[in-house]
Structure formats: structure tokens, C-alpha cells
Amino acid sequence: MTKDRIDRRFAALKAEGRAAFVAYVMAGDPDAATALEIVRGLPAAGADIIELGFPFSDPMAEGPTIQRASQRALARKMTLNGTLDIVRAFREGDQDTPVILMGYLNPLVNRGFETFAKQAHDAGVDGLIVVDCPPEEADPLSDALEAEGLALIRLASPTTDDKRLPAVIRRTSGFVYYVSVAGVTGVKSADAADVAPAVERLRKASGLPVAVGFGIRTPEQAAAVARVADAAVVGSALVDEIESAAKLNENVTEKVLLKASELAKAVRSARVGTK
Amino acid sequence: MNAPSKPNDWSAYPDAKGRFGDYGGLYVAETLMPLVLELDRAYTEAKNDPSFQSELKGYLTHYVGRPSPLYFAERLSRHLGGAKIYFKREELNHTGAHKINNCMGQILLAQRMGKTRIIAETGAGQHGVASATVTARFGLPCVVYMGAVDVARQKPNVFRMNLLGAEVRPVTSGAATLKDAMNEAMRDWVTNVDDTYYMIGTAAGPHPYPAMVRDFQAVIGTETREQIQEMEGRLPDAVVACVGGGSNAIGMFHPFLADESVKIYGVEASGHGLETDKHAASLTGGRPGVLHGNKTYLLQDEDGQILDAHSISAGLDYPGIGPEHSFLHDIGRAQYLTCTDDEALKAFQLCAELEGIIPALESAHAIAKLPQLAREIGEGGVIVLCLSGRGDKDIFTVADALGRTI
């Protein structure tokens, strides 16, 4: 299982001739039970892959939206174990949708990489994205994850030049995550015209599918990216829905899944007639 | 912990991967990786360029006011009744602290790299003031990130930075102190990768910052070595400095690492006490982890979340420490003591009354350990303390703590 689930999902989508819609939400936002409800609803809303954030006190690469989500989750005592519990509960009803955990290194250092990798595998996690773990520092984590069949998804960015590319894609598996803007999450907007050549370069160098994220907020942007990339990742726009629905005492799960389905629809219809 | 044996070539650290033993390294987002690698190349080149070094020396002499004096604190020594105490007078530097040594080096490097915008983080405001000073001197725009709590307790320094033309951006996330300011500076850097130079104020962060800041601050220890040999005809028995991130301390310590006869003491801030959750003693009360680009000792909870530090001194109010200190701690080359808020306040007053020097609250933490160290080293011995900054900025905090009004 595990990273095979990612490979199978991308192979199936390739056969369908469309890109994946990757939805990001934070474990424990607005609380553990609602986050689980949201994650359980995401596949039916059209999410092909789920990225589940695990909170960290100092999320240096996040914009204000996900910083606040992190703080909400920590205020509700969300932990690494709590995050794995959500994945385990989700897996009881879904054996096919890949789940990628996304966060920062220190909670994993604190747990110990080997212990964490075993626990993550047992819970049904398929891969990890660790923002502050560049390839230069990744070997110990890669060793632990690979031993459990989990993928360490590598990040590439607009500043990743040709000289650096081989280091970035070494030991990568699952897919490559292209951070489409130099900046934090949810602030700048990705430009599909700039994204296309970058995706092509990464695809060629890695032989893996390329997901694009960090600057996609609207269905239009998601569709534009889905035309050129293998996956479009949306995080902050979904987390904003959670925040505003919670503030207005609306049904949080309903609101965020509605938003997810709009984005999924845009991704699914992006390449119609262009294949 | 599996402590490595003491190395005999201290210049071998950090290694090519930016590591001091287990500590240091390069833990930043991919977007920043090419930038820190470029910085490493540019710094290595500058370090080996005699014209860079002579330009830096010129500014340190004529602008900063180096060398700073080494002063025999006679009355304090007599009062304590043990070893002779010397102060390395970093508080006499332009801007009133050791921070300018590093800023002068980094601004020359930033210019050499063609960067046109400077960002910095600050706790007490001393590094912010030093950054604003050198950016004014060289005509570059400067944005300083400062925790909103620190903005409130260090108003004179905020005003100084504004006078010098810097923009101070208060940071309200987290506990709104130094670590949050550093997060925000890194977010700015990752957003403005083309023109911006991040001037880190302490010997921490991703490689090459810990080594680079140490090198720029090592002028403190290098001068001390010469001065003490002139004044006492020998090396000191001990050197002591306060440690937050630890840049004044590593600057004092590094030139003495190979001298086995010289004992090395760092002093961490234990705030309300190590038994409480209100302290900033990362080595004594924390454990290794990864934050702000390096692996080092951190204050953290059982789930690896970083805890808010506390110290009466804004400059020591940080839950981490420079990675080289973590290394020196593990191998036992340096010993790290702790000092509470109350002890620091008493030392602050003692120094003012006996020596006519109002020390920074940060430096007062080191002064507070002198009675113990002077006794241990004993009569006939020599101790050098790094008086890292002046205390004018702290008079409001101290008045408040003593229940007086200004």
C-alpha cells in the first residue's frame, strides 16, 4: 500500500486524462471531530488526494490563514498522535484516497523518525511533505519513511535552478510538489504561464507527476493550473472557508466541502476538449 | 547522549554541511535553499579576501570605535574577594552593544552581493538599532521585525530605529517576542528573494549564519586575548558571557577554545526559575530539535511544539540557542550556568553602584555569576566578563521591577 496508493491514483487519473485536485486542511481545525468529518467528506466532494496539515507552533512558510489554523488546532490540543488518529479513522472508510501529511520537522524529530514512520504507516498515511527539510538534510527522514514504504514528497520552487534540480529530485517518490510562487502560502497568486515550463522541466527531470500549489485560490486558477500540471493543490482558500464559517456559526463541514466541490469541478473540467 | 571527544582543531567546525557535531545544518524551505547556499559562497569568498577584511577593520576602528577597552573592575573584584575581574567593554561600542560588530560585517557582505534591501529581527532592539545604524550609514532601506511585546517594553530602541530611518514592523503572532519576529523575517525573506538580505542578529539560523556571525563577533575574544596578556602577562583562568542566541558569548569564547587552561562559562536566563515554565534556559531546560534553520537545543513540549521563553531581559527571551553552544555544551568544553530575573536585577544594581557602569540586563545575567566564579577561581586568578551592552535601554524595565517610577 502506502506510496503505491499515490502511484495508483496518478495512473488512474492519467488514464482519465485529467489532473488531480489536492485538498489541504489542517488537523484539528476548527476541532478534531470536525476536521475528521471534513476529511471524510473530501473524496465525495471531488478531492483526489488529501493533504492533512499537522500543526506546528512556528510555521515559517505559512501565510496568515494557515498560521491561524495552526494556532486554532494547537489551542484545541491537536497533536501528532491526534493527527494520526484522524487518518486512521478516515482509512476505516476509504482505502483508495492517498493521504499526505504536511508540516514541519521538529514534531517528527521529537518523536523519532523510525517510530513516527511506523506509526504513520500503521495509521494509513501515504507520504509526507516537510517544509523545512530540504534534500541536504533529508536522508535520515527518507531512510525511515522508505523503510515503511512512505514517500517523502520533495518541494521545488521558482528559485530551484538547473544546478540544484538533481539534488532536489534525488530519492523523491510519489510526486514532486512545485511551490509556484516565491513566498508563503495563500498570499501571492500563481501565474499559469510561468507554471507551465516549470512543470515540464520538473516532469522531465524526475519522471514523476508534478503537483502545483501555494498560489491557487479560485476555481479559475485551479483550472488554469490543471491544464498544465498533474495536480492542483488548494489550501488557504479552503482554510479560509473553515475560519469564516466557524466565525459565523455556520455548518463548517458543509461550507468547506461546497468550496472543495467547486474547485474539484474546475479541475475536472479543465482539460475537456483539449486532450 | 553520545558525546564526541574534544576536538583539537576548532577551526574544523562547522564542517562542510554547516554542522557543529550534531548541531547546526540547513533546515529551510526549498525557496530559500539557493539563497543560503549563495550566501555561504559569498561569505567564504569575502572572508578570504584581504580587501574585505581591511575595509571591515577600517569601519570597526573609525565607526564602531574598536578596539573596545579591557577594564579591571577593581572595586567589584575587591567586593567579591576572589579572582580579579576584568570587563571587556563592548557596551562602549557605537550603538552601545556588541551587535554592531556583526552588522558591520554583514552590511559590507550584503553590498558586495548586490543586495538592495535589508531585513532584520530584534528582541531587545539592540540588533535592530545596530541594523538600522549600518543601513543608514550605507543608504539602504531596512525593515526590522520586532515582537509587539518587545515593542512595548523597549520603546527607546523603537524610537532610535525610527530616527535612523528603519521601519519597525510589530509582530503579533505567537507570544509576540523574538522567536515570532524571526518567523516573520523568514516569511519576508522567502517572499522577497531577489533583492533582500536577511541580517540575522545572533549566531543561529541556517548555515552559514552561525559561523559567519561568530567570525564577526570573534573580534571580542581576539582583542581580549591580546589585551589580557598585555595587562596580566598571561591568559585568563576563565571567560564568562551571557547567552541568549549566544553571539557575544561565542565571539568571546571561540578564540579561547584551544586554550585548555581557560575555563569557559555561559550564563542562560532562568527567568522566574528553572522549576517554573517561565524561563529561557534552552541548554539547561530544553532538548535538541529543529527551529529557524538549525538543529540545536530548544524549549519544547512533549509533542515538539516550541514553548514561549521568558526572561526579564528581552535579548535573552528566546527558546533556542546558537548551535555551536549546543555542541560546546555536549562535549563539555563550555559550562552553562543559569541566572534568574531577580539575580540579574541585583547584579545590575551592584555593577552600577560599584563600578559606575549601568550594564544591559542581558550582561547583568553574567555579572550575577561572578561571586560564585570569583570564589571558585580564587585569589590570584583572572576572570574576563563580556560586558555585552549598556543598560540605558533597560531603565524602565528595572524601575518597574523595583516598584519605582521614573
XYZ file of C-alpha atoms in Angstrom:
681
model
C 0.000 0.000 0.000
C 1.210 3.429 1.020
C 3.076 5.188 -1.753
C 1.586 2.663 -4.154
C -1.710 4.349 -3.385
C -0.266 7.616 -4.736
C 1.105 5.909 -7.845
C -2.183 4.131 -8.496
C -4.152 7.341 -8.125
C -1.988 9.252 -10.588
C -2.030 6.327 -13.052
C -5.846 6.250 -12.934
C -6.099 9.998 -13.476
C -3.678 9.838 -16.365
C -5.956 7.268 -17.969
C -8.874 9.637 -17.434
C -6.822 12.432 -18.977
C -7.219 14.876 -16.144
C -5.264 16.434 -13.303
C -5.744 15.652 -9.630
C -7.412 18.020 -7.218
C -5.453 18.028 -3.973
C -7.233 19.499 -0.961
C -5.341 20.719 2.103
C -6.879 21.121 5.538
C -5.316 21.305 8.987
C -5.787 18.514 11.526
C -7.732 19.872 14.486
C -9.106 22.908 12.686
C -11.583 24.008 13.923
C -11.529 20.916 16.192
C -10.594 17.241 15.908
C -14.109 15.901 15.269
C -14.988 18.460 12.599
C -11.620 18.025 10.896
C -12.308 14.282 10.647
C -15.769 14.962 9.250
C -14.240 17.278 6.630
C -11.550 14.779 5.652
C -14.160 12.022 5.354
C -16.253 14.244 3.079
C -13.436 15.408 0.812
C -13.303 12.418 -1.595
C -17.033 12.692 -2.348
C -16.557 16.448 -2.856
C -14.025 15.603 -5.550
C -10.661 15.623 -3.806
C -8.359 13.058 -5.422
C -5.632 13.403 -2.808
C -5.838 14.762 0.734
C -3.091 16.807 2.312
C -3.529 16.934 6.054
C -1.529 19.544 7.923
C -0.173 18.706 11.365
C 0.127 21.864 13.424
C 3.398 23.490 14.475
C 3.927 26.442 16.782
C 6.245 28.214 14.330
C 5.000 27.656 10.771
C 7.604 29.760 8.982
C 6.440 29.116 5.417
C 2.760 29.806 6.031
C 0.798 32.946 5.357
C -1.657 34.358 7.923
C -4.503 31.923 7.032
C -2.656 28.694 7.803
C -0.790 30.302 10.706
C -4.167 30.944 12.327
C -5.350 27.415 11.511
C -2.235 26.097 13.258
C -2.939 28.227 16.300
C -6.591 27.127 16.404
C -5.549 23.479 16.208
C -2.930 23.855 18.944
C -5.393 25.741 21.126
C -7.653 22.665 20.793
C -4.697 20.470 21.836
C -4.196 18.806 18.464
C -1.039 16.669 18.464
C 0.888 14.390 16.149
C -0.983 11.415 17.643
C -4.267 13.255 17.185
C -3.395 13.820 13.520
C -2.631 10.122 13.030
C -5.937 9.259 14.744
C -7.777 11.291 12.109
C -6.010 9.399 9.314
C -6.724 6.030 10.987
C -10.415 6.864 11.333
C -10.551 8.069 7.728
C -8.916 4.853 6.478
C -11.692 2.752 8.037
C -13.971 4.022 5.294
C -11.546 4.816 2.459
C -8.761 2.559 1.217
C -8.044 4.410 -2.017
C -7.569 8.128 -1.467
C -3.932 8.987 -0.758
C -3.306 10.974 2.414
C -0.188 13.113 2.653
C 0.790 14.725 5.941
C 2.246 18.201 5.655
C 4.083 20.146 8.317
C 7.410 20.964 9.926
C 10.311 18.856 11.065
C 10.505 19.409 14.816
C 7.473 17.342 15.862
C 8.983 14.448 13.846
C 12.483 14.911 15.318
C 10.831 14.923 18.717
C 9.008 11.648 18.018
C 11.997 9.961 16.359
C 11.858 9.295 12.611
C 11.666 5.477 12.822
C 8.914 5.472 15.429
C 6.976 8.088 13.528
C 7.314 6.274 10.190
C 5.928 3.055 11.691
C 3.044 4.875 13.352
C 2.244 6.819 10.175
C 2.299 3.659 8.083
C 0.028 1.864 10.536
C -2.414 4.767 10.515
C -2.644 4.678 6.719
C -0.522 7.675 5.744
C 0.965 7.540 2.219
C 3.515 10.314 2.194
C 4.994 13.318 3.920
C 5.735 16.896 2.955
C 8.118 18.544 5.397
C 8.562 22.190 4.575
C 11.781 22.843 6.487
C 13.579 19.649 5.481
C 15.493 20.316 2.250
C 17.221 17.419 0.429
C 20.538 18.307 2.098
C 19.060 17.290 5.466
C 16.539 14.690 4.328
C 18.480 11.409 4.298
C 17.689 10.280 7.864
C 13.985 11.007 7.344
C 13.978 9.413 3.869
C 15.597 6.253 5.291
C 12.898 5.926 7.939
C 9.997 6.640 5.577
C 11.257 4.418 2.753
C 11.587 1.518 5.178
C 7.836 1.795 5.737
C 7.014 2.410 2.080
C 6.105 6.052 2.625
C 7.006 8.775 0.143
C 8.897 11.922 1.102
C 7.443 14.400 -1.368
C 10.052 16.921 -2.461
C 9.400 20.601 -2.991
C 10.760 22.612 -5.893
C 10.342 26.366 -6.229
C 10.927 29.194 -8.702
C 14.379 29.601 -7.140
C 15.339 25.968 -7.824
C 17.797 26.365 -10.697
C 19.122 23.685 -13.041
C 22.234 23.221 -10.948
C 20.143 22.403 -7.907
C 17.476 20.279 -9.580
C 19.302 16.926 -9.388
C 19.716 17.330 -5.613
C 16.041 18.194 -5.226
C 14.701 15.169 -7.086
C 17.176 12.636 -5.689
C 15.294 9.977 -3.659
C 11.948 11.580 -4.374
C 8.892 9.427 -4.921
C 5.130 9.767 -5.305
C 5.115 13.174 -6.955
C 7.026 16.439 -6.947
C 5.406 19.469 -5.329
C 6.067 22.694 -7.213
C 5.775 25.758 -4.977
C 4.576 28.084 -7.714
C 5.431 31.396 -6.069
C 8.360 32.637 -4.012
C 6.541 33.354 -0.800
C 4.372 31.990 1.968
C 1.141 30.036 1.489
C -2.026 31.774 0.387
C -0.714 35.257 -0.368
C 0.634 35.616 -3.910
C -1.162 34.209 -6.978
C 0.368 31.664 -9.328
C 0.673 32.634 -12.980
C -0.193 29.644 -15.175
C 2.037 30.961 -17.960
C 5.080 30.778 -15.658
C 3.979 27.484 -14.179
C 3.800 25.517 -17.460
C 7.517 25.494 -18.338
C 8.491 24.847 -14.711
C 6.189 21.822 -14.546
C 7.555 20.480 -17.806
C 11.125 20.821 -16.549
C 10.342 19.011 -13.291
C 8.392 16.249 -15.020
C 11.260 15.615 -17.386
C 13.898 15.629 -14.678
C 12.010 13.479 -12.159
C 9.836 11.229 -14.300
C 7.115 11.820 -11.695
C 3.798 13.674 -11.690
C 4.064 17.327 -10.695
C 1.613 18.980 -8.314
C 1.398 22.760 -8.119
C 0.472 24.704 -5.025
C 0.972 27.804 -2.833
C -0.786 30.313 -5.132
C -4.137 28.778 -6.133
C -7.307 30.234 -4.613
C -10.096 30.293 -7.208
C -11.729 27.691 -9.497
C -10.365 29.659 -12.479
C -6.798 29.488 -11.162
C -7.232 25.819 -10.310
C -8.450 25.079 -13.823
C -5.595 27.008 -15.418
C -3.052 25.042 -13.391
C -4.868 21.740 -14.013
C -4.411 22.275 -17.749
C -0.622 22.213 -17.440
C 0.167 20.283 -14.236
C -0.660 16.792 -12.923
C -2.301 18.165 -9.800
C -3.561 21.454 -8.397
C -3.262 21.950 -4.633
C -5.585 24.303 -2.765
C -5.087 25.019 0.927
C -5.575 28.545 2.182
C -8.834 29.085 0.254
C -10.354 26.029 1.989
C -8.962 27.006 5.380
C -10.454 30.493 4.917
C -13.877 28.852 4.471
C -13.404 26.919 7.701
C -12.436 30.065 9.556
C -15.278 32.223 8.280
C -17.941 29.523 8.696
C -16.806 28.897 12.264
C -16.891 32.614 12.984
C -20.422 32.961 11.580
C -21.621 29.813 13.355
C -22.428 28.184 10.024
C -22.029 24.478 9.246
C -18.262 24.347 8.771
C -18.128 20.935 7.078
C -20.862 21.801 4.623
C -19.251 25.128 3.661
C -15.759 23.806 3.149
C -16.939 20.754 1.184
C -19.023 23.023 -1.050
C -15.929 25.104 -1.757
C -13.925 21.924 -2.386
C -16.506 20.661 -4.877
C -16.402 23.944 -6.830
C -12.634 23.669 -7.071
C -12.792 19.961 -7.943
C -15.296 20.656 -10.703
C -12.998 23.295 -12.178
C -10.061 20.877 -12.121
C -12.101 18.024 -13.616
C -13.441 20.103 -16.496
C -10.184 21.942 -17.198
C -8.950 19.687 -19.944
C -12.278 18.793 -21.542
C -11.876 19.085 -25.266
C -8.168 19.836 -25.018
C -6.895 16.300 -24.757
C 23.881 11.412 24.885
C 26.851 10.115 22.985
C 29.317 12.971 23.453
C 32.123 13.203 20.927
C 35.628 13.530 22.289
C 37.006 17.048 22.445
C 38.298 18.105 19.063
C 41.733 19.674 18.880
C 41.217 21.670 15.703
C 38.418 24.107 16.460
C 38.640 25.716 13.050
C 37.248 22.455 11.624
C 33.795 23.482 12.865
C 31.377 23.804 11.268
C 32.018 21.058 8.700
C 31.136 21.377 5.024
C 27.480 20.702 5.840
C 27.395 23.511 8.368
C 27.471 21.168 11.372
C 28.996 21.537 14.793
C 28.867 17.865 15.763
C 25.148 17.043 15.680
C 24.056 20.666 15.594
C 23.569 23.407 13.014
C 22.788 22.455 9.424
C 20.457 23.944 6.850
C 16.786 23.470 7.664
C 14.994 25.982 5.459
C 12.258 25.856 2.826
C 13.398 24.945 -0.678
C 12.744 28.500 -1.895
C 15.443 29.752 0.476
C 17.981 26.986 -0.169
C 19.617 28.583 -3.222
C 19.859 31.827 -1.249
C 21.617 30.384 1.781
C 23.953 28.384 -0.454
C 24.790 31.565 -2.361
C 25.348 33.380 0.931
C 27.748 30.650 2.011
C 29.737 31.014 -1.212
C 29.781 34.815 -0.995
C 30.815 34.801 2.651
C 33.601 32.261 2.127
C 34.948 34.404 -0.687
C 34.736 37.618 1.339
C 36.343 36.020 4.387
C 39.376 35.107 2.317
C 39.567 38.463 0.566
C 42.114 40.783 2.247
C 40.366 43.855 0.817
C 37.084 42.858 2.506
C 38.865 42.287 5.802
C 40.739 45.579 5.659
C 37.586 47.505 4.774
C 35.807 45.881 7.725
C 38.702 46.672 10.031
C 38.611 50.300 8.920
C 34.943 50.680 9.848
C 35.393 48.798 13.122
C 38.183 51.203 14.069
C 36.762 54.531 12.942
C 32.998 53.996 13.080
C 32.417 51.387 15.799
C 35.304 52.546 17.993
C 37.319 49.344 18.286
C 39.259 48.003 19.987
C 36.957 48.179 22.980
C 38.824 48.581 26.285
C 39.576 45.760 28.673
C 38.895 47.214 32.110
C 39.973 45.983 35.543
C 36.835 46.165 37.711
C 38.778 46.859 40.858
C 36.017 47.705 43.319
C 33.838 44.802 42.212
C 36.832 42.464 42.488
C 37.585 43.688 45.993
C 33.920 43.462 46.952
C 33.695 39.852 45.797
C 37.032 38.946 47.338
C 38.404 36.345 44.960
C 39.786 36.383 41.432
C 40.480 39.660 39.627
C 37.556 40.644 37.403
C 38.050 42.307 34.033
C 35.251 43.674 31.834
C 35.528 43.566 28.064
C 33.738 46.833 27.371
C 31.506 46.007 24.392
C 28.948 48.445 25.770
C 31.268 51.273 24.683
C 30.866 50.397 21.012
C 28.842 52.702 18.795
C 25.137 51.902 19.480
C 26.012 50.540 22.915
C 26.403 46.803 22.402
C 28.354 44.075 20.631
C 25.653 43.751 17.945
C 27.293 46.319 15.668
C 30.374 44.089 15.141
C 28.197 41.616 13.272
C 26.073 44.196 11.461
C 29.134 45.943 10.084
C 30.404 42.680 8.645
C 27.047 41.704 7.199
C 26.263 45.079 5.613
C 29.579 45.004 3.760
C 28.769 41.473 2.608
C 25.232 42.444 1.541
C 26.645 45.279 -0.539
C 29.224 43.005 -2.076
C 26.387 40.633 -3.042
C 24.477 43.483 -4.671
C 21.502 43.293 -2.288
C 19.430 46.465 -2.035
C 17.059 45.848 0.874
C 17.860 44.707 4.407
C 15.577 42.915 6.858
C 16.339 42.012 10.463
C 14.677 40.626 13.579
C 15.207 42.049 17.018
C 14.383 41.215 20.614
C 15.703 43.890 22.952
C 16.117 46.183 19.985
C 19.911 46.265 20.162
C 20.352 44.298 16.950
C 17.543 46.318 15.359
C 19.306 49.551 16.280
C 22.638 48.234 15.012
C 20.985 47.136 11.744
C 19.223 50.486 11.346
C 22.548 52.213 12.032
C 24.553 50.434 9.362
C 21.736 50.654 6.799
C 21.554 54.412 7.433
C 25.312 54.643 7.073
C 25.262 52.783 3.733
C 21.977 54.187 2.447
C 19.888 51.010 2.216
C 16.234 50.596 3.240
C 15.739 48.493 6.368
C 12.718 46.667 7.804
C 13.024 45.404 11.378
C 10.610 42.759 12.706
C 10.021 43.051 16.430
C 7.552 41.252 18.679
C 4.717 43.536 19.768
C 5.505 42.757 23.431
C 9.109 43.844 22.881
C 7.999 46.969 21.024
C 6.115 47.932 24.183
C 8.950 47.181 26.630
C 11.781 48.623 24.539
C 10.273 51.910 23.376
C 13.519 53.915 23.376
C 15.066 51.488 20.912
C 11.986 51.581 18.648
C 12.306 55.342 18.536
C 16.026 55.071 17.790
C 15.362 52.751 14.870
C 12.773 55.160 13.510
C 15.191 58.073 13.816
C 17.702 56.042 11.830
C 15.179 55.602 9.056
C 14.234 51.972 9.618
C 10.677 50.693 9.503
C 9.787 48.695 12.635
C 7.047 46.120 11.996
C 5.439 44.828 15.208
C 4.752 41.084 15.119
C 1.627 39.898 16.939
C 1.699 36.142 16.226
C 2.621 33.636 18.944
C 3.953 35.216 22.130
C 4.908 38.323 20.115
C 8.580 38.160 21.099
C 11.904 37.347 19.437
C 11.057 33.901 18.004
C 7.923 35.269 16.357
C 9.892 38.202 14.951
C 12.321 35.687 13.454
C 9.451 33.691 11.873
C 8.124 36.858 10.299
C 11.555 37.904 8.996
C 11.909 34.480 7.336
C 8.470 34.916 5.729
C 9.571 38.277 4.362
C 12.807 36.755 3.041
C 11.044 33.880 1.251
C 8.688 36.431 -0.349
C 11.422 38.861 -1.476
C 14.142 36.541 -2.683
C 15.623 38.746 -5.392
C 16.739 41.895 -3.621
C 16.604 41.192 0.106
C 19.408 40.372 2.518
C 18.428 38.890 5.904
C 20.722 40.276 8.589
C 20.400 37.724 11.407
C 21.471 39.164 14.742
C 22.742 36.110 16.556
C 24.941 33.086 15.946
C 21.962 30.922 14.987
C 19.881 30.193 11.886
C 20.788 28.175 8.790
C 24.431 27.732 7.814
C 26.453 29.931 7.236
C 24.898 32.333 9.777
C 26.135 30.637 12.981
C 29.716 30.527 11.683
C 29.589 33.929 9.998
C 28.153 35.776 12.994
C 30.681 34.020 15.238
C 33.519 35.120 12.976
C 32.352 38.737 13.018
C 31.973 38.644 16.816
C 35.264 36.823 17.400
C 36.940 40.240 17.390
C 35.783 40.367 21.041
C 37.811 37.334 22.109
C 40.721 38.075 19.816
C 41.184 41.551 21.298
C 40.682 40.197 24.819
C 43.495 37.664 24.336
C 45.940 40.393 23.368
C 44.790 42.870 25.993
C 44.846 40.469 28.934
C 48.319 39.271 28.024
C 49.463 42.866 27.988
C 47.811 43.665 31.321
C 48.336 40.422 33.223
C 51.099 38.781 31.233
C 49.009 35.649 30.801
C 45.718 34.202 29.638
C 42.681 34.437 31.938
C 41.583 31.488 34.044
C 38.026 31.934 32.887
C 35.867 33.884 30.451
C 32.155 34.408 31.051
C 29.292 35.805 28.990
C 25.502 35.790 28.912
C 23.815 33.544 26.348
C 20.516 34.128 24.553
C 21.152 33.203 20.953
C 24.735 33.478 22.101
C 26.596 35.791 19.710
C 28.551 37.850 22.260
C 29.388 34.635 24.095
C 30.636 32.700 21.080
C 32.591 35.807 19.989
C 34.350 35.838 23.356
C 34.701 32.051 23.655
C 35.880 30.990 20.227
C 39.409 32.459 20.292
C 39.952 30.676 23.660
C 38.612 27.230 22.740
C 42.050 25.760 22.082
C 43.451 27.115 25.383
C 42.628 24.243 27.699
C 43.616 26.243 30.792
C 40.864 28.783 30.120
C 37.532 27.778 31.618
C 34.514 28.893 29.651
C 31.175 29.840 31.209
C 27.948 30.839 29.509
C 25.013 32.111 31.527
C 21.445 31.372 30.451
C 18.395 33.237 31.689
C 16.298 31.158 34.070
C 13.606 33.839 34.428
C 11.304 33.021 37.322
C 13.265 29.797 37.921
C 14.012 26.554 36.087
C 11.284 24.778 38.065
C 8.679 27.135 36.552
C 7.591 27.319 32.907
C 8.855 30.893 32.716
C 12.496 30.733 31.727
C 14.750 30.912 28.668
C 17.411 28.313 29.507
C 17.452 26.184 26.332
C 20.549 24.142 27.218
C 19.712 23.573 30.866
C 15.966 23.122 30.445
C 15.479 22.087 26.809
C 16.403 19.317 24.395
C 17.616 19.090 20.788
C 15.239 19.888 17.936
C 14.960 21.917 14.729
C 13.853 25.553 14.510
C 14.758 28.628 12.477
C 17.044 26.779 10.113
C 19.213 24.884 12.581
C 19.306 21.886 14.861
C 20.002 22.943 18.411
C 18.685 22.793 21.987
C 15.146 24.153 22.202
C 12.475 24.713 24.805
C 9.664 22.449 23.613
C 6.715 20.477 24.916
C 6.268 16.697 24.755
C 4.815 16.979 21.229
C 7.692 19.049 19.797
C 5.849 22.371 19.896
C 8.162 25.267 20.726
C 7.477 26.870 24.091
C 7.477 30.569 24.783
C 10.586 31.649 26.612
C 10.585 34.133 29.445
C 13.276 36.468 30.681
C 13.191 39.971 32.161
C 15.796 40.686 29.520
C 14.239 40.907 26.047
C 17.570 39.985 24.444
C 17.661 36.591 26.192
C 13.958 35.867 25.684
C 14.410 33.156 23.040
C 13.593 29.413 23.256
C 16.663 28.350 21.261
C 20.417 28.915 21.257
C 23.169 29.053 18.643
C 24.176 25.522 17.523
C 27.842 25.904 18.446
C 26.837 26.401 22.084
C 24.840 23.159 21.937
C 27.996 21.466 20.680
C 30.268 23.020 23.334
C 27.717 22.040 25.978
C 27.566 18.397 24.856
C 31.327 17.935 24.667
C 31.834 19.814 27.924
C 34.241 22.464 26.605
C 31.978 25.188 27.982
C 29.811 25.093 31.084
C 26.434 26.750 31.106
C 25.062 28.263 34.302
C 21.705 29.906 34.871
C 20.595 33.197 36.398
C 17.082 34.256 37.438
C 15.419 37.621 36.810
C 15.930 38.556 40.463
C 19.628 37.685 40.486
C 20.117 39.715 37.310
C 18.359 42.728 38.836
C 20.633 42.619 41.893
C 23.738 42.323 39.715
C 22.515 45.209 37.564
C 22.399 47.462 40.642
C 25.647 46.172 42.109
C 27.546 46.931 38.910
C 26.070 50.417 38.698
C 26.902 51.205 42.321
C 30.415 49.740 42.483
C 31.763 50.416 39.013
C 29.719 53.326 37.711
C 28.609 51.220 34.779
C 24.938 50.540 34.059
C 25.033 47.191 32.263
C 22.396 45.797 29.934
C 20.062 43.385 31.736
C 21.447 40.704 29.408
C 25.019 41.319 30.595
C 23.786 41.523 34.201
C 22.984 37.800 33.967
C 26.690 37.080 33.520
C 27.665 39.570 36.243
C 25.357 37.753 38.653
C 27.528 34.623 38.428
C 30.750 36.493 39.312
C 30.521 35.969 43.104
C 30.443 32.194 42.559
C 33.122 32.193 39.847
C 35.449 34.646 41.652
C 35.329 32.351 44.682
C 35.875 29.189 42.666
C 38.791 30.584 40.665
C 40.093 32.201 43.836
C 42.656 34.846 44.720
C 45.428 35.308 42.190
C 43.095 34.197 39.425
C 41.802 36.251 36.494
C 38.282 36.283 35.006
C 37.173 38.230 31.934
C 33.473 39.038 31.592
C 31.980 40.212 28.329
C 30.010 43.326 29.180
C 27.977 42.975 26.029
C 25.777 46.060 26.252
C 24.849 49.183 28.153
C 21.719 49.325 30.271
C 20.162 52.667 29.360
C 17.501 50.841 27.340
C 16.529 48.834 30.435
C 15.954 51.569 32.987
C 12.155 51.479 32.553
C 12.026 47.699 32.973
C 14.267 47.871 36.025
C 12.332 50.742 37.610
C 9.155 48.745 37.061
C 10.620 45.613 38.636
C 11.871 47.611 41.629
C 8.475 49.263 42.045
C 9.804 52.745 41.331
C 8.505 55.371 38.922
C 10.677 57.391 36.579
